[in-house]
Coordinates of C-alpha atoms and ligand atoms in Angstrom, one line a residue:
M1096 CA 1.0 16.3 26.0
V1097 CA -2.4 18.3 25.6
K1098 CA -5.1 16.1 23.6
R1099 CA -6.9 17.6 21.0
N1100 CA -10.6 17.8 21.2
S1101 CA -11.6 13.9 20.7
N1102 CA -15.1 14.0 21.0
I1103 CA -16.9 11.7 19.0
D1104 CA -20.0 13.2 17.9
K1105 CA -17.8 16.3 17.2
T1106 CA -15.5 14.4 14.7
L1107 CA -18.2 12.9 13.2
K1108 CA -20.1 16.2 12.8
N1109 CA -16.9 17.6 11.2
L1110 CA -16.5 14.5 9.0
S1111 CA -19.9 15.2 7.6
L1112 CA -19.7 18.8 7.0
N1113 CA -19.6 19.4 3.1
K1114 CA -16.3 21.0 2.5
E1115 CA -16.0 24.8 1.9
A1116 CA -14.8 26.4 -1.0
P1117 CA -10.8 27.8 -0.4
K1118 CA -10.1 31.1 1.3
S1119 CA -8.7 32.3 -1.9
A1120 CA -12.0 32.2 -3.6
F1121 CA -13.7 34.3 -1.3
I1122 CA -10.6 37.3 -1.7
L1123 CA -11.0 37.1 -5.3
L1124 CA -15.0 37.4 -5.7
V1125 CA -14.9 40.2 -3.0
L1126 CA -12.3 42.0 -5.1
L1127 CA -14.0 41.6 -8.2
Y1128 CA -17.3 42.7 -6.7
T1129 CA -15.4 45.8 -5.4
I1130 CA -13.9 46.6 -9.1
T1131 CA -17.1 45.9 -10.8
S1132 CA -18.9 48.3 -8.6
F1133 CA -16.0 50.7 -8.9
L1134 CA -16.7 50.1 -13.0
T1135 CA -20.7 50.3 -12.8
T1136 CA -20.4 53.6 -11.2
R1137 CA -17.6 55.2 -13.2
T1138 CA -19.2 54.2 -16.6
S1139 CA -22.6 55.2 -15.4
V1140 CA -21.9 59.1 -15.3
M1141 CA -19.3 58.8 -18.4
Q1142 CA -20.5 61.1 -21.4
G1143 CA -19.5 59.9 -25.3
S1144 CA -19.6 56.9 -26.9
M1145 CA -17.1 54.5 -28.4
A1146 CA -17.3 52.7 -32.4
I1147 CA -17.6 49.1 -32.5
G1148 CA -17.4 48.5 -36.2
D1149 CA -19.9 50.9 -37.5
Q1150 CA -22.1 51.3 -34.7
M1151 CA -21.8 54.0 -31.9
I1152 CA -21.7 52.5 -28.0
R1153 CA -22.3 54.8 -25.3
Y1154 CA -20.0 54.2 -22.6
N1155 CA -22.3 54.2 -19.9
S1156 CA -24.4 51.4 -21.3
F1157 CA -21.4 49.5 -20.1
A1158 CA -22.7 50.4 -16.4
G1159 CA -25.2 47.5 -17.2
V1160 CA -22.9 44.7 -17.7
F1161 CA -20.8 45.7 -14.9
S1162 CA -23.7 45.8 -12.5
M1163 CA -24.7 42.3 -13.4
L1164 CA -21.2 41.1 -13.6
G1165 CA -21.0 42.3 -9.7
Y1166 CA -24.4 40.5 -9.0
I1167 CA -23.0 37.2 -10.1
C1168 CA -19.9 37.9 -7.5
I1169 CA -22.6 38.5 -5.1
I1170 CA -24.5 35.2 -5.7
C1171 CA -21.3 33.2 -6.0
L1172 CA -20.4 34.7 -2.4
V1173 CA -23.7 33.5 -1.1
M1174 CA -23.6 30.2 -2.7
L1175 CA -20.0 29.6 -1.8
F1176 CA -19.4 30.6 1.6
R1177 CA -22.9 30.7 2.8
R1178 CA -23.5 32.4 6.3
V1179 CA -20.4 34.5 5.5
G1180 CA -20.8 35.0 1.9
Y1181 CA -24.3 36.6 2.8
I1182 CA -23.2 38.6 5.5
V1183 CA -20.4 40.5 3.6
S1184 CA -22.7 40.6 0.6
M1185 CA -25.3 42.3 2.3
A1186 CA -23.1 44.4 3.9
A1187 CA -21.2 45.4 0.6
I1188 CA -24.7 46.2 -0.8
I1189 CA -26.4 48.5 1.9
L1190 CA -23.0 50.2 2.2
Q1191 CA -23.4 51.8 -0.9
F1192 CA -27.1 53.0 0.0
P1193 CA -26.2 56.2 2.1
L1194 CA -24.4 57.4 -1.5
M1195 CA -27.1 56.5 -4.0
I1196 CA -29.9 58.0 -1.4
F1197 CA -27.6 61.0 -1.2
N1198 CA -27.4 61.4 -5.0
I1199 CA -31.1 60.8 -5.6
F1200 CA -32.4 63.1 -2.7
V1201 CA -29.5 65.8 -2.2
R1202 CA -28.1 66.2 -5.5
G1203 CA -30.9 65.2 -7.3
N1204 CA -29.2 62.8 -9.7
L1205 CA -31.7 60.5 -10.8
H1206 CA -29.1 58.1 -12.6
S1207 CA -28.7 56.5 -9.4
L1208 CA -32.3 55.3 -9.2
P1209 CA -31.8 52.1 -11.1
G1210 CA -28.7 50.9 -9.3
L1211 CA -30.9 51.6 -5.9
F1212 CA -33.9 49.7 -7.3
S1213 CA -31.3 46.7 -8.4
S1214 CA -29.9 46.7 -5.0
V1215 CA -33.1 46.4 -3.3
L1216 CA -33.6 43.6 -5.7
I1217 CA -30.5 41.8 -5.5
I1218 CA -30.9 41.8 -1.6
G1219 CA -34.0 40.2 -2.0
A1220 CA -32.7 37.6 -4.4
I1221 CA -29.7 36.5 -2.1
S1222 CA -32.0 36.5 0.8
I1223 CA -34.4 34.1 -1.1
I1224 CA -31.3 32.0 -2.5
H1225 CA -29.6 32.1 1.2
F1226 CA -32.5 30.6 3.3
N1227 CA -33.4 28.0 0.7
Y1228 CA -29.9 27.1 0.1
K1229 CA -29.2 26.7 4.2
K1230 CA -32.5 24.2 4.0
V1231 CA -31.2 22.2 1.3
L1232 CA -27.5 22.4 2.9
N1233 CA -29.0 21.3 6.2
Y1234 CA -30.9 18.2 4.2
Q1235 CA -27.9 17.3 2.9
Q1236 CA -25.9 17.5 6.1
S1237 CA -28.5 15.1 7.8
I1238 CA -28.3 12.8 5.0
R1239 CA -24.3 13.0 5.2
E1240 CA -24.6 12.1 9.0
Q1241 CA -26.9 9.4 8.5
A1242 CA -24.5 8.2 5.8
V1243 CA -21.7 7.9 8.4
T1244 CA -23.7 6.8 11.4
D1245 CA -24.6 3.3 12.7
R1246 CA -28.4 3.1 12.7
I1247 CA -28.2 0.8 15.7
T1248 CA -25.6 1.8 17.9
G1249 CA -25.3 5.7 16.6
L1250 CA -22.0 4.9 16.4
P1251 CA -19.9 6.5 13.4
N1252 CA -19.8 3.6 10.9
R1253 CA -17.2 2.2 8.5
F1254 CA -17.3 5.1 6.0
A1255 CA -16.7 7.5 8.9
C1256 CA -14.1 5.6 10.4
N1257 CA -12.1 5.8 6.7
E1258 CA -13.0 9.6 6.3
L1259 CA -11.0 9.9 9.8
L1260 CA -8.1 7.7 8.6
T1261 CA -7.8 9.6 5.2
D1262 CA -7.9 13.0 7.3
L1263 CA -5.1 11.5 9.6
Q1264 CA -3.4 10.2 6.5
R1265 CA -3.3 13.6 4.8
R1266 CA -2.2 15.3 8.1
G1267 CA 0.7 13.0 8.1
E1268 CA -0.4 11.9 11.8
P1269 CA 0.5 8.2 13.0
F1270 CA -2.6 6.2 13.9
V1271 CA -3.3 2.6 14.9
L1272 CA -6.3 0.6 13.3
V1273 CA -7.6 -1.8 16.0
S1274 CA -10.3 -4.3 14.4
V1275 CA -12.6 -5.7 17.1
D1276 CA -14.6 -8.8 17.2
L1277 CA -16.6 -9.7 20.1
N1278 CA -16.5 -13.3 21.2
D1279 CA -19.5 -15.6 20.9
F1280 CA -22.0 -12.9 20.3
K1281 CA -23.9 -15.3 17.7
S1282 CA -24.9 -16.9 20.8
I1283 CA -26.5 -14.1 22.6
N1284 CA -28.5 -13.3 19.3
D1285 CA -29.8 -17.1 19.1
T1286 CA -30.6 -17.6 22.2
M1287 CA -32.3 -14.3 23.1
G1288 CA -33.1 -12.7 20.0
H1289 CA -32.2 -9.8 17.7
D1290 CA -33.5 -7.6 20.0
T1291 CA -31.5 -8.4 22.8
G1292 CA -28.6 -8.5 20.8
D1293 CA -29.1 -5.1 19.7
Q1294 CA -29.3 -4.2 23.2
V1295 CA -26.1 -5.4 24.0
L1296 CA -24.6 -4.0 21.2
K1297 CA -25.8 -0.5 21.8
E1298 CA -24.6 -0.7 25.9
V1299 CA -21.2 -1.7 24.2
A1300 CA -21.4 1.2 22.0
R1301 CA -22.3 3.6 24.8
R1302 CA -19.6 2.1 27.2
W1303 CA -16.7 2.7 24.3
K1304 CA -18.4 6.0 23.5
D1305 CA -18.0 7.1 27.0
L1306 CA -14.6 6.4 27.4
A1307 CA -13.2 7.8 24.2
N1308 CA -15.1 11.0 25.2
S1309 CA -14.1 11.1 28.5
L1310 CA -10.6 11.5 27.7
S1311 CA -9.4 9.3 30.2
T1312 CA -6.9 7.2 28.0
E1313 CA -3.3 8.3 27.3
T1314 CA -4.4 8.8 23.6
V1315 CA -7.1 10.3 21.5
D1316 CA -9.6 7.4 20.5
F1317 CA -12.3 7.0 17.6
V1318 CA -15.0 4.3 17.9
A1319 CA -17.0 3.0 14.9
R1320 CA -19.0 -0.1 14.2
N1321 CA -17.9 -2.1 11.4
S1322 CA -20.6 -4.5 11.2
G1323 CA -22.4 -7.2 13.2
D1324 CA -20.4 -7.8 16.4
E1325 CA -17.4 -6.0 14.7
F1326 CA -16.1 -2.8 15.9
M1327 CA -13.2 -0.4 15.2
L1328 CA -11.0 1.7 17.2
V1329 CA -8.9 4.3 15.8
I1330 CA -6.0 5.3 18.2
S1331 CA -4.1 8.4 17.7
E1332 CA -1.9 10.6 19.5
F1333 CA 0.1 8.1 21.2
E1334 CA 3.7 8.4 22.6
S1335 CA 4.6 4.9 23.1
K1336 CA 3.7 1.4 22.2
D1337 CA 3.0 0.9 25.6
A1338 CA 0.2 3.7 25.4
I1339 CA -1.6 1.8 22.5
E1340 CA -2.0 -1.7 24.4
K1341 CA -2.8 0.6 27.6
T1342 CA -5.9 2.0 25.7
I1343 CA -6.9 -1.2 24.1
D1344 CA -6.7 -2.7 27.5
A1345 CA -8.7 0.2 28.8
Y1346 CA -11.6 -0.5 25.8
R1347 CA -11.0 -4.3 27.2
A1348 CA -12.1 -3.4 30.2
A1349 CA -14.8 -1.3 29.8
L1350 CA -16.3 -4.2 27.8
E1351 CA -15.6 -7.0 30.3
K1352 CA -17.9 -5.3 33.0
K1353 CA -21.4 -7.0 33.4
I1354 CA -24.2 -6.0 30.7
T1355 CA -27.8 -6.4 32.3
I1356 CA -30.4 -6.4 29.9
D1357 CA -34.2 -7.6 31.2
D1358 CA -32.6 -8.6 34.4
C1359 CA -30.1 -10.9 32.5
D1360 CA -26.8 -10.4 33.1
Y1361 CA -24.1 -11.0 30.1
Y1362 CA -20.2 -11.2 30.4
L1363 CA -18.6 -10.1 27.0
T1364 CA -15.4 -10.7 25.9
A1365 CA -13.4 -9.7 22.6
C1366 CA -10.4 -10.2 20.4
F1367 CA -8.3 -7.0 19.2
G1368 CA -6.0 -7.2 16.4
Y1369 CA -4.2 -4.0 15.2
S1370 CA -1.6 -2.4 12.9
L1371 CA -0.2 1.0 12.8
F1372 CA 0.0 3.7 10.2
P1373 CA 2.6 4.2 8.8
E1374 CA 4.8 1.5 10.4
D1375 CA 3.0 -1.1 8.7
S1376 CA 2.0 0.5 5.5
D1377 CA 1.3 3.8 4.7
V1378 CA -1.5 2.7 2.4
I1379 CA -4.9 2.4 4.5
E1380 CA -6.2 -0.5 2.6
N1381 CA -3.6 -2.5 4.0
I1382 CA -4.1 -1.3 7.3
Y1383 CA -7.5 -2.5 7.4
L1384 CA -6.3 -5.8 5.8
F1385 CA -3.2 -6.2 8.1
S1386 CA -5.6 -5.4 11.4
D1387 CA -8.3 -7.6 10.1
A1388 CA -5.3 -10.5 9.4
A1389 CA -4.0 -10.0 13.3
L1390 CA -7.8 -10.2 14.6
H1391 CA -8.3 -13.7 12.5
E1392 CA -4.9 -14.9 13.8
V1393 CA -5.7 -14.0 17.2
K1394 CA -9.3 -15.4 17.1
K1395 CA -8.1 -19.0 16.2
T1396 CA -6.3 -19.7 19.3
G1397 CA -8.5 -20.2 22.6
S1398 CA -10.8 -18.2 23.9
G1399 CA -11.3 -15.1 26.4
S1400 CA -10.1 -11.6 25.3
R1401 CA -6.8 -11.6 23.7
V1402 CA -5.0 -8.4 21.7
M1403 CA -2.4 -8.8 18.6
R1404 CA -0.2 -6.7 16.9
F1405 CA -0.2 -7.4 13.0
A1406 CA 3.3 -9.2 11.8
P1407 CA 4.2 -10.1 8.3
D1408 CA 3.7 -13.8 8.8
V1409 CA -0.1 -13.7 9.9
L1410 CA -0.4 -12.4 6.2
N1411 CA 1.1 -15.7 5.4
T1412 CA -1.3 -17.8 7.4
E1413 CA -3.8 -15.5 5.6
R1414 CA -2.5 -16.3 2.3
S1415 CA -2.0 -19.9 2.8
L1416 CA -5.7 -20.2 3.9
E1417 CA -6.8 -18.2 0.9
I1418 CA -4.6 -20.2 -1.4
E1419 CA -5.9 -23.3 0.2
R1420 CA -9.7 -22.4 -0.5
K1421 CA -8.4 -21.8 -3.9
I1422 CA -7.0 -25.3 -4.4
R1423 CA -10.0 -26.6 -2.9
S1424 CA -12.5 -24.9 -5.3
A1425 CA -10.3 -25.8 -8.4
L1426 CA -10.4 -29.0 -7.7
S1427 CA -13.8 -29.5 -7.3
S1428 CA -14.4 -27.5 -10.2
D1429 CA -12.0 -29.4 -12.1
K1430 CA -9.7 -26.2 -12.7
I1431 CA -6.2 -27.7 -12.3
F1432 CA -4.6 -28.1 -15.3
F1433 CA -1.0 -28.6 -16.5
H1434 CA 1.5 -27.3 -19.3
L1435 CA 4.1 -29.1 -20.5
Q1436 CA 7.8 -28.6 -20.5
P1437 CA 10.0 -30.1 -23.7
Q1438 CA 13.1 -32.2 -22.3
Y1439 CA 15.7 -32.7 -25.2
D1440 CA 18.7 -34.9 -25.6
I1441 CA 21.9 -32.8 -26.0
N1442 CA 21.7 -32.9 -29.8
H1443 CA 18.6 -31.4 -29.3
N1444 CA 16.1 -33.9 -29.8
L1445 CA 12.9 -34.2 -28.0
R1446 CA 13.0 -36.9 -25.2
G1447 CA 9.7 -36.3 -23.6
F1448 CA 8.0 -33.4 -21.3
E1449 CA 7.8 -32.6 -17.6
A1450 CA 4.1 -32.3 -16.7
L1451 CA 3.6 -29.0 -14.6
A1452 CA 0.3 -28.5 -12.6
R1453 CA -0.8 -25.4 -12.9
M1454 CA -3.9 -23.1 -11.4
K1455 CA -5.3 -19.5 -12.1
D1456 CA -6.4 -16.8 -9.7
D1457 CA -9.8 -15.6 -9.4
D1458 CA -8.6 -12.7 -11.4
G1459 CA -7.1 -15.0 -14.2
S1460 CA -3.9 -14.7 -13.1
M1461 CA -1.9 -17.5 -12.5
I1462 CA -0.7 -18.8 -9.1
S1463 CA 2.9 -20.2 -9.2
P1464 CA 3.2 -23.9 -8.2
A1465 CA 6.0 -22.8 -5.7
D1466 CA 3.2 -21.3 -4.1
F1467 CA 0.5 -23.7 -3.9
I1468 CA 2.4 -27.0 -4.1
P1469 CA 3.9 -26.4 -0.6
I1470 CA 0.4 -25.6 0.9
A1471 CA -1.2 -28.3 -1.1
E1472 CA 1.6 -30.7 0.7
K1473 CA 1.0 -29.3 3.9
T1474 CA -3.0 -29.6 3.7
G1475 CA -2.9 -33.1 2.1
L1476 CA -4.4 -31.9 -0.8
V1477 CA -1.1 -32.4 -3.1
D1478 CA -2.2 -36.1 -3.7
R1479 CA -5.2 -34.9 -5.6
I1480 CA -3.5 -32.5 -7.9
D1481 CA -0.6 -34.9 -8.5
M1482 CA -3.5 -37.6 -9.4
R1483 CA -5.3 -35.0 -11.8
V1484 CA -2.1 -34.0 -13.5
F1485 CA -0.9 -37.6 -13.9
E1486 CA -4.2 -38.3 -15.5
L1487 CA -4.3 -35.2 -17.8
A1488 CA -0.8 -36.2 -18.9
V1489 CA -1.3 -39.5 -19.7
E1490 CA -4.4 -38.8 -21.5
F1491 CA -2.2 -36.2 -23.4
L1492 CA 0.3 -39.2 -24.2
A1493 CA -2.5 -41.2 -25.8
K1494 CA -4.0 -38.5 -27.8
V1495 CA -0.5 -37.7 -29.2
S1496 CA 0.6 -41.3 -29.7
K1497 CA -2.4 -41.6 -31.7
E1498 CA -2.0 -38.5 -33.9
T1499 CA 1.8 -38.8 -34.5
E1500 CA 3.2 -42.4 -33.8
N1501 CA 5.6 -40.8 -31.5
D1502 CA 6.5 -42.3 -28.1
V1503 CA 7.7 -39.5 -26.1
M1504 CA 8.3 -39.6 -22.2
M1505 CA 6.5 -38.0 -19.6
S1506 CA 7.8 -36.9 -16.3
V1507 CA 5.3 -36.2 -13.6
N1508 CA 6.3 -34.6 -10.1
V1509 CA 5.0 -37.1 -7.2
S1510 CA 5.1 -36.0 -3.4
V1511 CA 6.1 -38.2 -1.0
R1512 CA 2.2 -37.9 0.6
H1513 CA 1.1 -39.2 -3.0
L1514 CA 3.9 -41.8 -3.0
M1515 CA 2.9 -43.2 0.2
K1516 CA -0.7 -43.7 -0.3
N1517 CA -1.6 -47.0 0.0
N1518 CA -3.7 -47.1 -3.6
F1519 CA -0.8 -45.0 -5.1
I1520 CA 0.1 -48.1 -7.5
N1521 CA -3.4 -49.3 -8.2
D1522 CA -4.5 -45.5 -9.2
I1523 CA -1.8 -45.6 -11.5
K1524 CA -2.4 -48.7 -12.6
Q1525 CA -5.6 -47.6 -13.9
V1526 CA -5.2 -44.4 -15.1
L1527 CA -2.4 -46.3 -17.6
K1528 CA -4.4 -49.2 -18.5
Y1529 CA -7.5 -46.9 -19.2
H1530 CA -5.5 -44.9 -21.9
E1531 CA -3.4 -48.0 -22.9
I1532 CA 0.1 -46.5 -22.2
S1533 CA 2.8 -48.5 -21.3
P1534 CA 4.5 -47.8 -17.9
E1535 CA 7.8 -47.4 -19.8
R1536 CA 7.0 -44.0 -21.2
I1537 CA 6.3 -42.7 -17.5
E1538 CA 8.8 -41.0 -15.2
I1539 CA 8.2 -40.4 -11.7
E1540 CA 10.1 -37.4 -10.0
I1541 CA 10.8 -37.4 -6.6
T1542 CA 12.9 -34.4 -5.2
E1543 CA 15.9 -35.3 -3.4
S1544 CA 15.1 -33.9 0.1
I1545 CA 12.3 -36.1 0.0
M1546 CA 14.1 -38.9 -1.0
I1547 CA 16.5 -38.4 1.9
D1548 CA 13.7 -38.0 4.5
S1549 CA 11.7 -40.8 3.9
A1550 CA 14.2 -43.1 2.1
E1551 CA 13.3 -46.0 4.2
K1552 CA 9.7 -46.0 3.4
A1553 CA 9.9 -44.8 0.4
L1554 CA 12.2 -47.7 -1.2
Q1555 CA 9.7 -50.2 -1.2
R1556 CA 7.2 -48.1 -3.0
I1557 CA 10.1 -47.2 -5.7
N1558 CA 10.7 -50.8 -5.8
E1559 CA 7.1 -51.5 -7.0
I1560 CA 7.2 -48.4 -9.2
K1561 CA 10.2 -49.9 -11.1
A1562 CA 8.7 -53.4 -11.0
M1563 CA 5.7 -51.9 -13.3
G1564 CA 8.4 -50.4 -15.7
M1565 CA 8.2 -46.9 -14.8
K1566 CA 11.1 -44.7 -14.4
V1567 CA 12.4 -42.8 -11.5
A1568 CA 14.1 -39.3 -11.3
I1569 CA 15.7 -37.6 -8.6
D1570 CA 14.2 -34.3 -9.0
D1571 CA 16.3 -30.7 -7.6
F1572 CA 19.5 -33.0 -7.4
G1573 CA 22.5 -31.3 -5.2
T1574 CA 19.7 -29.2 -2.9
G1575 CA 19.9 -31.8 -0.4
Y1576 CA 22.5 -33.5 1.1
S1577 CA 22.2 -37.2 -0.2
S1578 CA 25.3 -39.3 0.2
L1579 CA 26.6 -41.1 -2.3
S1580 CA 25.7 -44.6 -0.1
Y1581 CA 21.9 -43.3 -0.4
L1582 CA 22.4 -42.7 -4.2
N1583 CA 23.8 -45.9 -4.6
N1584 CA 20.9 -47.8 -3.0
F1585 CA 18.2 -46.0 -4.6
P1586 CA 17.0 -47.5 -7.9
S1587 CA 16.7 -44.4 -10.0
D1588 CA 17.4 -43.7 -13.6
L1589 CA 17.6 -40.3 -13.9
L1590 CA 19.4 -37.4 -12.0
K1591 CA 18.1 -34.0 -12.6
I1592 CA 20.5 -31.4 -11.7
D1593 CA 18.9 -28.3 -9.9
K1594 CA 18.9 -25.1 -11.5
A1595 CA 20.7 -23.4 -9.1
F1596 CA 24.0 -25.4 -10.1
I1597 CA 23.4 -24.5 -13.9
D1598 CA 23.2 -20.7 -12.9
Q1599 CA 26.4 -20.8 -10.9
M1600 CA 28.4 -22.8 -13.8
S1601 CA 29.1 -20.3 -16.4
L1602 CA 30.4 -17.7 -13.1
S1603 CA 33.2 -19.9 -11.9
E1604 CA 35.3 -23.0 -13.1
S1605 CA 35.0 -24.6 -9.6
S1606 CA 31.1 -24.5 -10.3
K1607 CA 31.4 -25.8 -13.7
Q1608 CA 33.7 -28.5 -12.4
Y1609 CA 31.1 -29.4 -9.3
V1610 CA 28.4 -30.1 -12.5
A1611 CA 31.0 -32.1 -14.2
M1612 CA 31.5 -34.0 -11.0
I1613 CA 27.6 -34.6 -10.7
I1614 CA 27.4 -35.9 -14.0
S1615 CA 30.3 -38.2 -13.5
I1616 CA 28.9 -39.5 -10.5
G1617 CA 25.7 -40.1 -12.1
H1618 CA 27.2 -41.9 -15.1
I1619 CA 29.4 -44.1 -12.3
L1620 CA 26.0 -45.2 -11.1
H1621 CA 24.6 -45.9 -14.7
L1622 CA 22.1 -43.1 -14.3
K1623 CA 21.2 -40.6 -17.0
V1624 CA 21.8 -36.7 -16.0
I1625 CA 19.6 -34.2 -17.3
S1626 CA 20.2 -30.3 -16.5
E1627 CA 17.3 -28.2 -15.6
G1628 CA 16.8 -24.4 -15.8
V1629 CA 19.0 -24.3 -18.7
E1630 CA 18.5 -20.6 -20.1
S1631 CA 21.5 -19.5 -22.3
A1632 CA 23.4 -21.5 -25.5
D1633 CA 26.7 -21.0 -23.4
Q1634 CA 25.4 -23.2 -20.6
V1635 CA 24.3 -25.7 -23.1
D1636 CA 27.9 -25.6 -24.8
I1637 CA 29.3 -26.2 -21.1
L1638 CA 27.2 -29.3 -20.6
K1639 CA 27.6 -30.9 -23.9
N1640 CA 31.3 -30.6 -23.1
I1641 CA 31.0 -32.2 -19.8
G1642 CA 28.9 -35.0 -20.8
C1643 CA 25.3 -34.0 -19.6
D1644 CA 22.9 -36.4 -21.2
Y1645 CA 19.7 -34.1 -21.5
I1646 CA 18.6 -30.5 -21.2
Q1647 CA 15.4 -28.8 -19.8
G1648 CA 15.4 -25.1 -19.8
F1649 CA 13.8 -22.1 -21.3
V1650 CA 16.8 -22.1 -23.8
W1651 CA 14.6 -24.7 -25.7
G1652 CA 11.6 -24.4 -24.6
K1653 CA 9.3 -23.1 -21.9
P1654 CA 6.7 -25.0 -20.0
M1655 CA 3.3 -24.8 -22.7
P1656 CA 0.1 -25.9 -23.2
P1657 CA -0.8 -29.3 -24.0
E1658 CA -2.1 -28.2 -27.4
E1659 CA 1.2 -26.2 -28.3
A1660 CA 3.3 -29.7 -26.7
G1661 CA 1.1 -31.7 -29.4
K1662 CA 2.5 -29.9 -32.1
L1663 CA 5.8 -30.0 -31.2
V1664 CA 5.7 -33.9 -31.4
G1665 CA 3.6 -33.6 -34.3
S1666 CA 6.4 -32.0 -35.9
I1667 CA 9.2 -34.7 -35.3
K1668 CA 10.0 -36.9 -38.2
K1669 CA 9.5 -40.7 -37.3
Ligands
C2E2733 P1 10.6 -28.7 -10.5 O1 10.0 -30.3 -10.8 O2 12.0 -28.7 -10.7 O3 9.8 -28.4 -12.2 C1 11.0 -27.3 -12.7 C2 10.8 -25.8 -12.6 O4 11.5 -24.9 -13.0 C3 9.4 -25.7 -13.3 O5 8.9 -24.5 -12.4 C4 9.8 -25.0 -14.5 O6 8.9 -24.0 -15.1 C5 10.7 -24.1 -13.9 N1 12.0 -24.0 -15.1 C6 12.2 -24.6 -16.1 N2 13.6 -24.3 -17.1 C7 13.6 -23.2 -16.5 C8 14.4 -22.0 -16.7 O7 15.3 -22.2 -17.7 N3 14.3 -21.0 -16.1 C9 13.7 -20.7 -15.3 N4 13.8 -19.7 -14.4 N5 12.7 -21.9 -14.7 C10 12.7 -22.9 -15.4 P2 7.2 -24.2 -12.1 O8 6.6 -24.9 -13.3 O9 6.9 -23.2 -11.4 O10 7.2 -25.6 -11.1 C11 7.8 -25.2 -9.5 C12 7.9 -26.7 -8.5 O11 6.4 -27.0 -8.3 C13 8.3 -28.2 -9.6 O12 9.7 -28.0 -9.7 C14 7.7 -28.9 -8.9 O13 8.7 -29.3 -7.7 C15 6.5 -28.5 -8.2 N6 5.3 -29.2 -9.1 C16 4.7 -28.4 -10.3 N7 3.8 -29.5 -10.6 C17 3.5 -30.6 -9.6 C18 2.7 -31.4 -9.6 O14 2.0 -31.6 -10.3 N8 2.8 -32.3 -8.4 C19 3.8 -32.1 -7.6 N9 4.1 -32.4 -6.4 N10 4.9 -30.9 -7.6 C20 4.6 -30.1 -8.8
MG2734 MG1 10.2 -31.7 -11.5
MG2735 MG1 13.5 -29.4 -10.4

């Protein structure tokens, strides 16, 4: 495979060049100039005149208009096509000279005299334009070069890298973007000072630039400095994935050779994270994001040089970290809030609400609890969320009780982590006492799968909850594998049938029978049964027929802000 000329300086120069106007504009301007020159010559010798309105205009007076048009074409050529435009324009004007001189001096036709003068003047004008414009362009060029060059290392910067990637994308060429981060570079800066740090960066840059320019790898490479100790490597024209790793390895080896500055030796290592265009994504922003994500992932594990390609689960870790940060900031700035979803009995009388945690993203959009609750569980933040929602929900109960004198129920979700904390019961008691809410109005929802995993430990705590007078619901029932004996021993009050079963119910008779069976078992065990995620009137009808006690679902009410829920309670006649 023949490699494209990949000299970094040349690539940088090309990237920093002002883009020329298209060739078609050049042809059009030359053609226009030729036509206007011909028309100038023709009209200048034409006798007679034409009538415009009640005025007679002589034909030869149009010669001035055409010659002006011609000069405009010449000026455009010089400005748009610089050197080439200037040479072509000069040639076109000078070529007319012999004919004009012949006309004036041999044929004695003095009509060509003004043409000769204006040609000399336009030559002067375009020469001034060309040479001055060239200065401006050179100046612009140097500004553009500075804008794409990193000041310390002289390498292309992130902007230049971006231009290159856009160029490769436009040409449909696959490439690899490698994000590189030097390990422990900060300690060189801290212990030896920033001047030494800069010299180390320069040396790294020199080695990598030489390597890229030497064409000794199997690929075409481009190195840029991002910021601080972060670099970017763009690898293109690779024949196999092996070639990519070999190239990265060559850069790693070049870096790891001893660097000596002011008689001190430094041994550097780096981490490399990369992603492939268009295989991983055909959007450049994503390619940046993905290679950075791979880099962060690889940096998390151990020391020394390591290389990693982007994989989607890397992004999950990144996303998890991002969500964890958001949860922490929402908790510390009191931005966790709640919505309330109404629960009704089968005759559509309000039973109460389920309190559901809510959190907003920085842009104001909602982050689903399905995304942030599992992360909060993993990171141990869920008990703080649970507690916050509990406080808000009890505060709500106190407010509506005072305003409406209706004693609706409140179901709250509790994670097993929270449930098992030593101060769980105490914390809850305090909140209830503060707001003067009776525990009988609180229902603690515990998901079935959690109940199975931690049944032994949880049982004692659940007994304490029951002893206080609170109710216990088994949430998402049917998704775990609880045995009848578990259910029998578990001191719960309510079974919440998971939405998945309700969805299936109208599709087949057996699914309907299955839900009917769960309801029967619940009733045999003296439990009430609520169906979750009920979305249609048909489902309500079926549930009514098979003896379901309560309904929670979009059909009768979506989760709503507390103000709306308060109005709903207020609308009930006592
Ligand atoms: P969950 O406890 O089973 O809550 C019911 C979920 O189903 C809610 O989702 C609710 O909006 C949704 N839902 C209810 N009716 C319908 C319906 O008709 N159609 C559809 N498509 N969805 C319906 P949400 O609010 O997204 O909550 C998801 C899960 O997050 C909850 O499931 C619960 O497990 C957890 N969660 C929410 N808030 C908290 C909290 O404060 N603490 C803890 N530990 N977990 C919470
Ligand atoms: Mg729930
Ligand atoms: Mg549920």
